[in-house]
PDB file of C-alpha atoms in Angstrom:
ATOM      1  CA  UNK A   5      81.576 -44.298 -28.562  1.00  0.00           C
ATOM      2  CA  UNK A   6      77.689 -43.571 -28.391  1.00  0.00           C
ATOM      3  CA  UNK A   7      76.561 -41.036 -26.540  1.00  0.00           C
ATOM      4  CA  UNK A   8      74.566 -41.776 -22.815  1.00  0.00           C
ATOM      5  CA  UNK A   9      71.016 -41.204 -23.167  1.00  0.00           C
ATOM      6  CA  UNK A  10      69.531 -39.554 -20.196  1.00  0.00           C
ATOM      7  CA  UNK A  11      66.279 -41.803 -21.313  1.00  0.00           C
ATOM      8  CA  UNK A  12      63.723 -42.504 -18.575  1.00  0.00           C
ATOM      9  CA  UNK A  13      62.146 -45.832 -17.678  1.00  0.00           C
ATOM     10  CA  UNK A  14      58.751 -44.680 -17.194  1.00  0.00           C
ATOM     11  CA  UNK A  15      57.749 -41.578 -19.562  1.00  0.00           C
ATOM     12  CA  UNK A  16      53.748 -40.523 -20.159  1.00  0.00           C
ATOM     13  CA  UNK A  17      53.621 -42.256 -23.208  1.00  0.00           C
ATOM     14  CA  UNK A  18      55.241 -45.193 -21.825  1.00  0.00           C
ATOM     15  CA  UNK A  19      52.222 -45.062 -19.448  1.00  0.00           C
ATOM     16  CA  UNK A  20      49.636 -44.456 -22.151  1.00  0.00           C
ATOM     17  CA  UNK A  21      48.850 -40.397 -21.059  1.00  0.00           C
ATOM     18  CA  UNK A  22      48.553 -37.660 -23.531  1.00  0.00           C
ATOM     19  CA  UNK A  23      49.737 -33.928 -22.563  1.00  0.00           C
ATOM     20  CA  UNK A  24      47.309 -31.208 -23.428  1.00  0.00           C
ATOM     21  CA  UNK A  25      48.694 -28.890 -25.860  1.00  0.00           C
ATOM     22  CA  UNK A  26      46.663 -25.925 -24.301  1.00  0.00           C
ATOM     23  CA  UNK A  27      46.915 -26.696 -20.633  1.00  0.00           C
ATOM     24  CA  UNK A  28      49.438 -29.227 -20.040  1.00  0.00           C
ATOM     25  CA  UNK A  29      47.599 -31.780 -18.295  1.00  0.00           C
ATOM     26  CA  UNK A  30      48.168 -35.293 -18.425  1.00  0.00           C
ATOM     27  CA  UNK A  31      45.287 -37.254 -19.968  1.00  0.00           C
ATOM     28  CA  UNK A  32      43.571 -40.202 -20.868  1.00  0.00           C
ATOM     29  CA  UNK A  33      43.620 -40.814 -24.728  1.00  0.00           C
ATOM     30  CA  UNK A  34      40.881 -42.600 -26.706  1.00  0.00           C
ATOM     31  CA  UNK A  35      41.395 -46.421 -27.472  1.00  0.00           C
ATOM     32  CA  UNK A  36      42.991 -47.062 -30.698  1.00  0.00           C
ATOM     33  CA  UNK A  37      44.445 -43.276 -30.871  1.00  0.00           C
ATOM     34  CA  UNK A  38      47.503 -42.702 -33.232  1.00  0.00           C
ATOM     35  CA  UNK A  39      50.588 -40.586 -33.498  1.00  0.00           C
ATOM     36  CA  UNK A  40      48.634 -37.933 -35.348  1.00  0.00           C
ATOM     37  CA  UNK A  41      44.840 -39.377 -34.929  1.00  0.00           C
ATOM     38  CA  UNK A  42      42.572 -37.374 -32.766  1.00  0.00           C
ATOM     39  CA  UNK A  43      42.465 -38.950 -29.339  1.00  0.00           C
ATOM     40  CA  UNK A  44      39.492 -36.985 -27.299  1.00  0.00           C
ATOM     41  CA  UNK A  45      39.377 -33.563 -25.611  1.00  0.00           C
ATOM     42  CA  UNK A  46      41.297 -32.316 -22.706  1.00  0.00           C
ATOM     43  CA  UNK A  47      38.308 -32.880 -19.800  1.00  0.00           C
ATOM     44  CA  UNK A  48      39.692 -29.641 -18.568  1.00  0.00           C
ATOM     45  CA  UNK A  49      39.902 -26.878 -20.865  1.00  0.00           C
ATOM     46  CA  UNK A  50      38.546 -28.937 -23.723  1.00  0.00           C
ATOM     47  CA  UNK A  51      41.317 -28.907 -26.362  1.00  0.00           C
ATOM     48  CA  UNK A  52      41.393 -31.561 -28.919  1.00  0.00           C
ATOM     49  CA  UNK A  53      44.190 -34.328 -27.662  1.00  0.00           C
ATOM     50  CA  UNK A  54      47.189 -35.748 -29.964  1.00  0.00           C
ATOM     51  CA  UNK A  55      49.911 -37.816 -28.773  1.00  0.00           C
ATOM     52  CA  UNK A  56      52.383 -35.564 -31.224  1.00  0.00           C
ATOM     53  CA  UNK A  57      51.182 -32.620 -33.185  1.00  0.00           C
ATOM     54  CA  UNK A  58      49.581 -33.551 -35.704  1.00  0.00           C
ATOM     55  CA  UNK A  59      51.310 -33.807 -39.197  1.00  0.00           C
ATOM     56  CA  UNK A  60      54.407 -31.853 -37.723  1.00  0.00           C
ATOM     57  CA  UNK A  61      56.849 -32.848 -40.222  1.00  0.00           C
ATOM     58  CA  UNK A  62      54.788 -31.941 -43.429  1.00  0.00           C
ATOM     59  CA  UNK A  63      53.397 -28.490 -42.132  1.00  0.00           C
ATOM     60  CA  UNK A  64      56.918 -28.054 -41.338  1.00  0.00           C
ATOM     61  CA  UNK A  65      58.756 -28.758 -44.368  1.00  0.00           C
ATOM     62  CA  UNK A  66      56.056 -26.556 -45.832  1.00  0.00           C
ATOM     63  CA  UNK A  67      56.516 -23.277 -43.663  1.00  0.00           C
ATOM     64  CA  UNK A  68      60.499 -23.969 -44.564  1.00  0.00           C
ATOM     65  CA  UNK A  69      60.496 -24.139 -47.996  1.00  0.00           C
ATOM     66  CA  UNK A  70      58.086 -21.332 -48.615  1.00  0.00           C
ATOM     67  CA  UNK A  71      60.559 -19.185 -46.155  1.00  0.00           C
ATOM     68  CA  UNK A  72      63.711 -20.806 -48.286  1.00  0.00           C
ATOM     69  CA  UNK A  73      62.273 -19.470 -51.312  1.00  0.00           C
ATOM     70  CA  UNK A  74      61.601 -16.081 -49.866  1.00  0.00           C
ATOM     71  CA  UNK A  75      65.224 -15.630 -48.376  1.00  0.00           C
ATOM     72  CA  UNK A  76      66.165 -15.043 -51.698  1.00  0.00           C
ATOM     73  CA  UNK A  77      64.372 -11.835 -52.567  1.00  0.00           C
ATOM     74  CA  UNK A  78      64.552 -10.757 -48.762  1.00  0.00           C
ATOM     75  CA  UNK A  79      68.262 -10.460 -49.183  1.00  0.00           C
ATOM     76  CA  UNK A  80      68.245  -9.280 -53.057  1.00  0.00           C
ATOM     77  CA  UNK A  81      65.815  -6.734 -52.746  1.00  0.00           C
ATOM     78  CA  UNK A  82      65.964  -3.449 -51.199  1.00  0.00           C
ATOM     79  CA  UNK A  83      64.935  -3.782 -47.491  1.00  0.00           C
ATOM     80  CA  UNK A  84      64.875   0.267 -47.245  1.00  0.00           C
ATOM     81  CA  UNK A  85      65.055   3.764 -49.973  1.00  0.00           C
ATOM     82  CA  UNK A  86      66.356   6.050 -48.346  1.00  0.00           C
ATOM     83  CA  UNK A  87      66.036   9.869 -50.239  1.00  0.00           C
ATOM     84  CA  UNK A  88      66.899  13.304 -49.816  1.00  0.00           C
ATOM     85  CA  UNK A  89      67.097  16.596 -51.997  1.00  0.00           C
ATOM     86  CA  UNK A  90      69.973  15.560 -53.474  1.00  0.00           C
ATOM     87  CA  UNK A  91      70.018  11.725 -53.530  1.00  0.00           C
ATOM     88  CA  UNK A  92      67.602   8.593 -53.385  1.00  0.00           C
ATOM     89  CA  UNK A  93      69.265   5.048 -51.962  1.00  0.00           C
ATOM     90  CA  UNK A  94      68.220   1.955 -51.940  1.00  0.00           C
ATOM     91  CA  UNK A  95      70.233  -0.592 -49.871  1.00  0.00           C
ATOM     92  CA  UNK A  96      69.638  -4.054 -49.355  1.00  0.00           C
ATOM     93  CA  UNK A  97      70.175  -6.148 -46.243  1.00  0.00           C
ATOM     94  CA  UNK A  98      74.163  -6.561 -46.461  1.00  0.00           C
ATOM     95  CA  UNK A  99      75.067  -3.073 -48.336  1.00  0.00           C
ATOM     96  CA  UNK A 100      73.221  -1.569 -45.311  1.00  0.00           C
ATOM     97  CA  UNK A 101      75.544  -3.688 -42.927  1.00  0.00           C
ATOM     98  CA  UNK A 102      78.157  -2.549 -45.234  1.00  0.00           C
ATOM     99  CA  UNK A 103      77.090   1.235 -44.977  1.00  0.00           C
ATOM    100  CA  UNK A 104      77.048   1.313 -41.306  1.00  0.00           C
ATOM    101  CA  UNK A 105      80.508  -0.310 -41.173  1.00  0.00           C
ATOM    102  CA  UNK A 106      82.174   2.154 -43.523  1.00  0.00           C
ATOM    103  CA  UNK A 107      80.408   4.994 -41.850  1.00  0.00           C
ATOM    104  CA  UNK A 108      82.013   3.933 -38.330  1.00  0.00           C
ATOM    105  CA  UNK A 109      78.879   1.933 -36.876  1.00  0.00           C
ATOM    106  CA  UNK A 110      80.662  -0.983 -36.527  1.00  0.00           C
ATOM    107  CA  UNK A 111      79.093  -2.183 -33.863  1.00  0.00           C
ATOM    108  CA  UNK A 112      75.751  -1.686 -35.436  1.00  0.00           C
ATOM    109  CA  UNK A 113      76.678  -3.172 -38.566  1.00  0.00           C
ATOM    110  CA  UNK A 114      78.053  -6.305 -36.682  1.00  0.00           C
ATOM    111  CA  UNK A 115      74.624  -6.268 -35.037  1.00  0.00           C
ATOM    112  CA  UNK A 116      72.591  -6.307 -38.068  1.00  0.00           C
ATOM    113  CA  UNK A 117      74.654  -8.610 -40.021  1.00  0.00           C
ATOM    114  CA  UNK A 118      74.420 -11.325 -37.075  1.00  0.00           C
ATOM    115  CA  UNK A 119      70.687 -10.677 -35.986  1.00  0.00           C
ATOM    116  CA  UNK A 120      69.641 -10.217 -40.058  1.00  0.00           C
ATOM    117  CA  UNK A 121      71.797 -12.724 -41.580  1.00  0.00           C
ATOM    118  CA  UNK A 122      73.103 -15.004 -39.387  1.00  0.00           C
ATOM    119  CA  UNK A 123      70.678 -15.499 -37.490  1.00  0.00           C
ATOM    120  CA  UNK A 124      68.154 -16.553 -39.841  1.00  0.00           C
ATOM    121  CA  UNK A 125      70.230 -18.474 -42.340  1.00  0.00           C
ATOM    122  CA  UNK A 126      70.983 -20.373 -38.850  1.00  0.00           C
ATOM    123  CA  UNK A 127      67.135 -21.468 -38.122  1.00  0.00           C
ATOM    124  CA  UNK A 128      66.813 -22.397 -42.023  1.00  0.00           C
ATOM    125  CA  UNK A 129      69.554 -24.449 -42.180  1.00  0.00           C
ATOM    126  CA  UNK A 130      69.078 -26.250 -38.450  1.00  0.00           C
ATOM    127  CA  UNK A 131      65.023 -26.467 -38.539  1.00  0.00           C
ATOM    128  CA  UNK A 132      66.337 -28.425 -42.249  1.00  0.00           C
ATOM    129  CA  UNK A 133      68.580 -30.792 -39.960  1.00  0.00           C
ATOM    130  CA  UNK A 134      66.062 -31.638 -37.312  1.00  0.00           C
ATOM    131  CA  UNK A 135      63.162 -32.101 -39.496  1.00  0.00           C
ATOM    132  CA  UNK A 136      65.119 -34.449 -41.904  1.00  0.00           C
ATOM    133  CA  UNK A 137      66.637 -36.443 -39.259  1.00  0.00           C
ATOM    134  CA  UNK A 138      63.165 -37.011 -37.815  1.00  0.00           C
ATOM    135  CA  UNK A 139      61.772 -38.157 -41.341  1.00  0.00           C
ATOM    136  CA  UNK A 140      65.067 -40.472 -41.621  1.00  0.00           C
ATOM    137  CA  UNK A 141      63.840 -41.790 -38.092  1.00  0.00           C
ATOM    138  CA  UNK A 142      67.860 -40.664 -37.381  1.00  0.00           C
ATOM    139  CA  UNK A 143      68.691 -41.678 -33.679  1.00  0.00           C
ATOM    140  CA  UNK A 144      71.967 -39.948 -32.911  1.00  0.00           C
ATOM    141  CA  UNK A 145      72.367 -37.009 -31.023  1.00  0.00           C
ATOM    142  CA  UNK A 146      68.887 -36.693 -29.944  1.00  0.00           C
ATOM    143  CA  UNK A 147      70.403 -34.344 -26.673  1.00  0.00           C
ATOM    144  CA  UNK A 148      72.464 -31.936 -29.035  1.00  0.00           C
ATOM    145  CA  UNK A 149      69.515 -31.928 -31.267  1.00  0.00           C
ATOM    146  CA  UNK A 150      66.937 -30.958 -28.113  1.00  0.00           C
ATOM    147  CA  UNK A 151      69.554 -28.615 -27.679  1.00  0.00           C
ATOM    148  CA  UNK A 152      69.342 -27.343 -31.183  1.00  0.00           C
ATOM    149  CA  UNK A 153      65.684 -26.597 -31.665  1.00  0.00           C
ATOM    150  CA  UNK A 154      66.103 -25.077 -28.057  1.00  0.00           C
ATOM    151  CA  UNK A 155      68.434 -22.818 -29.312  1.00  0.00           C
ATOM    152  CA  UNK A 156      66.246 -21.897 -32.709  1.00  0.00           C
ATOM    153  CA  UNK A 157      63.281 -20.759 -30.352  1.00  0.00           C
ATOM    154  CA  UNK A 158      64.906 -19.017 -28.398  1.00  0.00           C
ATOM    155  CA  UNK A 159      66.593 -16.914 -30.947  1.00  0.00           C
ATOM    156  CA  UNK A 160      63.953 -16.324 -33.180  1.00  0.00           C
ATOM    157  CA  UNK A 161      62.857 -12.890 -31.141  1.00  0.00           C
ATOM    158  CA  UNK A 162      66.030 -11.419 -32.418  1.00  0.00           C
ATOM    159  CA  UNK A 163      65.880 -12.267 -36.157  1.00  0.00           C
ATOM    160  CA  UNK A 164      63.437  -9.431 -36.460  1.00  0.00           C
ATOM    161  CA  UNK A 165      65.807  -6.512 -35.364  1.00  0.00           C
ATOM    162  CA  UNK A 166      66.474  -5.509 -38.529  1.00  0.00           C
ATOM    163  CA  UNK A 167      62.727  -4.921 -39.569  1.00  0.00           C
ATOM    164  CA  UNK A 168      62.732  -2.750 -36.138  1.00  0.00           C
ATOM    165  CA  UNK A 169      65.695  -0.727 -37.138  1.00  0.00           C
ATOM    166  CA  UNK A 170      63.694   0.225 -40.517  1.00  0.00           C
ATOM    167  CA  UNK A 171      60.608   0.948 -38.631  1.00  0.00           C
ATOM    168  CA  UNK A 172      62.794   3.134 -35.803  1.00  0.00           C
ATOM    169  CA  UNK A 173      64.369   5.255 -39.117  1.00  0.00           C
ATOM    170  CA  UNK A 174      61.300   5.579 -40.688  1.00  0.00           C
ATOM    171  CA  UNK A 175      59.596   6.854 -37.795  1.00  0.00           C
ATOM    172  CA  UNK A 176      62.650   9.566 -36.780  1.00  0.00           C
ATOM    173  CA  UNK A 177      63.560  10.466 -40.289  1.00  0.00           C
ATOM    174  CA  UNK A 178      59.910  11.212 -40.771  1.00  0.00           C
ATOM    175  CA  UNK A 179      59.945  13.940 -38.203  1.00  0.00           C
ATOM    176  CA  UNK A 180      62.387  15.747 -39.895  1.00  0.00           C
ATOM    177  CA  UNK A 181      61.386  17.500 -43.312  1.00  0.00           C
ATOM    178  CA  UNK A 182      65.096  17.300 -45.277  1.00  0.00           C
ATOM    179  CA  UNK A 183      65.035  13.246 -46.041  1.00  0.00           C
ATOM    180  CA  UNK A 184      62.600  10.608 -46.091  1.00  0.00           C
ATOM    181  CA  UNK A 185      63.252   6.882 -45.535  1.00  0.00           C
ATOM    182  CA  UNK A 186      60.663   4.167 -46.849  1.00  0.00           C
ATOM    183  CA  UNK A 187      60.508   0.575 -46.401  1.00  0.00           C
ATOM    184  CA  UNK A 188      61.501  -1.197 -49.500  1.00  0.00           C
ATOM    185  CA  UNK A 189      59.902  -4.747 -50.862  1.00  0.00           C
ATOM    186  CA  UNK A 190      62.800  -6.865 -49.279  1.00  0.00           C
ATOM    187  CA  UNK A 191      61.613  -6.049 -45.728  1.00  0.00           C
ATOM    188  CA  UNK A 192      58.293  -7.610 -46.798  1.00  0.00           C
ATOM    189  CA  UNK A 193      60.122 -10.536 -47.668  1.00  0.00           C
ATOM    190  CA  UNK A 194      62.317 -10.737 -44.689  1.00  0.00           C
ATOM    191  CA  UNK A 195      59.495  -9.978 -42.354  1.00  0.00           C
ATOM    192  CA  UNK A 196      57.592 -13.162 -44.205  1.00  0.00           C
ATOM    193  CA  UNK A 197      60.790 -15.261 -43.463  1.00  0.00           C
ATOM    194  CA  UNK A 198      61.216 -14.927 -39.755  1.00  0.00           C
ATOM    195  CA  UNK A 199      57.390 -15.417 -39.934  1.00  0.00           C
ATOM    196  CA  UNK A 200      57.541 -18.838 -41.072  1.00  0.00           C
ATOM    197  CA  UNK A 201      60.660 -19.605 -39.803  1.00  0.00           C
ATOM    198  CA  UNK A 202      58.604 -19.199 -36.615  1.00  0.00           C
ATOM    199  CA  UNK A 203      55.731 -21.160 -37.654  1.00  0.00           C
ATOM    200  CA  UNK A 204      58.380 -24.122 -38.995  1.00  0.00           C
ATOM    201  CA  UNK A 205      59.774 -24.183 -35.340  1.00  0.00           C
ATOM    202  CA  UNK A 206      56.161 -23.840 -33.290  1.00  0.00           C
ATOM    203  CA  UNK A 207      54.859 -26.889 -35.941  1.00  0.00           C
ATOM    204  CA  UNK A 208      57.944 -29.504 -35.451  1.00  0.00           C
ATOM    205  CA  UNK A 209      57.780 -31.590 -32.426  1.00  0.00           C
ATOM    206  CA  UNK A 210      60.728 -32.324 -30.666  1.00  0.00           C
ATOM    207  CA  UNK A 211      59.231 -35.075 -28.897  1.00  0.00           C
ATOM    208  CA  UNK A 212      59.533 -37.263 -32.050  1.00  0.00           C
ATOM    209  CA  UNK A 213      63.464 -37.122 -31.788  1.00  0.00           C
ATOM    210  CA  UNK A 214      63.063 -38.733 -28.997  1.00  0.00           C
ATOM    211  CA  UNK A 215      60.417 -41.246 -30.050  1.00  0.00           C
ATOM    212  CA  UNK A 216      63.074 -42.928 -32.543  1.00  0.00           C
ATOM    213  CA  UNK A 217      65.463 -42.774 -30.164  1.00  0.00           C
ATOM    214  CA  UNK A 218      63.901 -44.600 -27.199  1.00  0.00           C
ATOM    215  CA  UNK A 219      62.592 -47.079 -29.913  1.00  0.00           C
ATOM    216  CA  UNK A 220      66.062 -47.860 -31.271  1.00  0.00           C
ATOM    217  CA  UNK A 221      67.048 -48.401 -27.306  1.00  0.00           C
ATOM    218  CA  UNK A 222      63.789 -50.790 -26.707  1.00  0.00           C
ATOM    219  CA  UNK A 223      64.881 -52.942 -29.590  1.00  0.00           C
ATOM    220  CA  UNK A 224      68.501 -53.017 -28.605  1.00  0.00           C
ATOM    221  CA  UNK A 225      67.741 -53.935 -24.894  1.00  0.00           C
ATOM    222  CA  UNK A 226      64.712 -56.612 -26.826  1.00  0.00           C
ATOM    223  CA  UNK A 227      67.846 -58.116 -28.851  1.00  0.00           C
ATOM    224  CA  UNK A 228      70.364 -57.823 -26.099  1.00  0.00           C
ATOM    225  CA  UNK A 229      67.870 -59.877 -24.026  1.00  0.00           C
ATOM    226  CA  UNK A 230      67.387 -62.415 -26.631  1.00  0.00           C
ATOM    227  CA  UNK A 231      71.123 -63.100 -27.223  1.00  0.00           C
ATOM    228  CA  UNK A 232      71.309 -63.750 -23.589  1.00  0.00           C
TER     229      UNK A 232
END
């Protein structure tokens, strides 16, 4: 059984209106403006019009692949070197969650693992899923996938916490003058990541899941009220 679409009859692009990307108001587009065509300035705080942002999909497959390929070093490499008089450590992303779980911060380790981990693997994999089922013009699911991208911005915050928890040692350790605590090359890397895993989720629209969607209905009602 399909699932009800909550579409409305009468929607701003229905009626022709553009929404500025700067100030939110509802405008007046150009004749003859497309989907990603320039379509005038906002007449009140002068910001250049688009019916959907423009080239969303390949800025966004861009800012994803370039944060797929660093994911790999960010978790290979050592996010943090740790030394003392006696020692020098490095650790990576998960032998640090590892560390703080055998040294009885479990809670912190369960912390790290989800907001370092989890977390981002999560807005890699969905930001993949939304932005190919837009190129396939997919119409299913277009609530659960609002729902989705929701969900990846709002999360995106906490995918830096372990970049924070570096800077926080570094800082304290620093103080003291018996260890010293440096950040390694894979915090680079996993600082680059959530980076353009933000910029991948600020560059797709999710207006255009619901652009396919409302088409498919238009044509169903259009055949619907031929058959009849």
């Amino acid at each position: 059984m399909s699932e009800p679409r909550p579409l409305s009859p009468v929607t701003a692009a229905a009626r022709g209106l553009l929404r500025c990307h700067a100030c939110d108001l509802l405008c007046q587009p150009l004749a003859g403006a497309g989907a990603d065509s320039g379509a005038g300035n906002c007449p009140r705080c002068a910001a250049p019009l688009h019916q959907r942002i423009p080239h969303s999909i390949r800025k966004t497959w861009a800012f994803l692949l370039a944060a797929m390929i660093l994911y790999i070093p960010a978790n290979l490499l050592p996010i943090m070197r740790s030394s003392s008089f006696f020692s020098v450590r490095d650790d990576t992303i998960l032998s640090g969650v590892v560390y703080l779980w055998i040294g009885g911060s479990r809670m912190l380790a369960l912390l790290v693992f989800v907001a370092s981990i989890v977390i981002p693997l999560f807005k890699l994999l969905a930001l993949v899923l939304l932005t190919l089922s837009v190129q396939l013009r997919a119409t299913w699911q277009p609530r659960q996938r609002t729902r989705m991208y929701r969900l990846v911005e709002a999360i995106g915050r906490w995918s830096m916490l372990d970049i924070y928890v570096v800077a926080l040692l570094v800082a304290l350790v620093q103080v003291q003058s018996f260890a010293r605590i440096e950040a390694g090359q894979g915090a680079a890397a996993f600082g680059a990541v959530v980076v353009l895993t933000l910029l991948a989720a600020n560059s797709f629209d999710p207006r255009l899941i619901w652009d396919y969607a409302e088409r498919q209905d238009m044509n169903n009602k259009h055949t619907e009220t031929n058959l009849d």
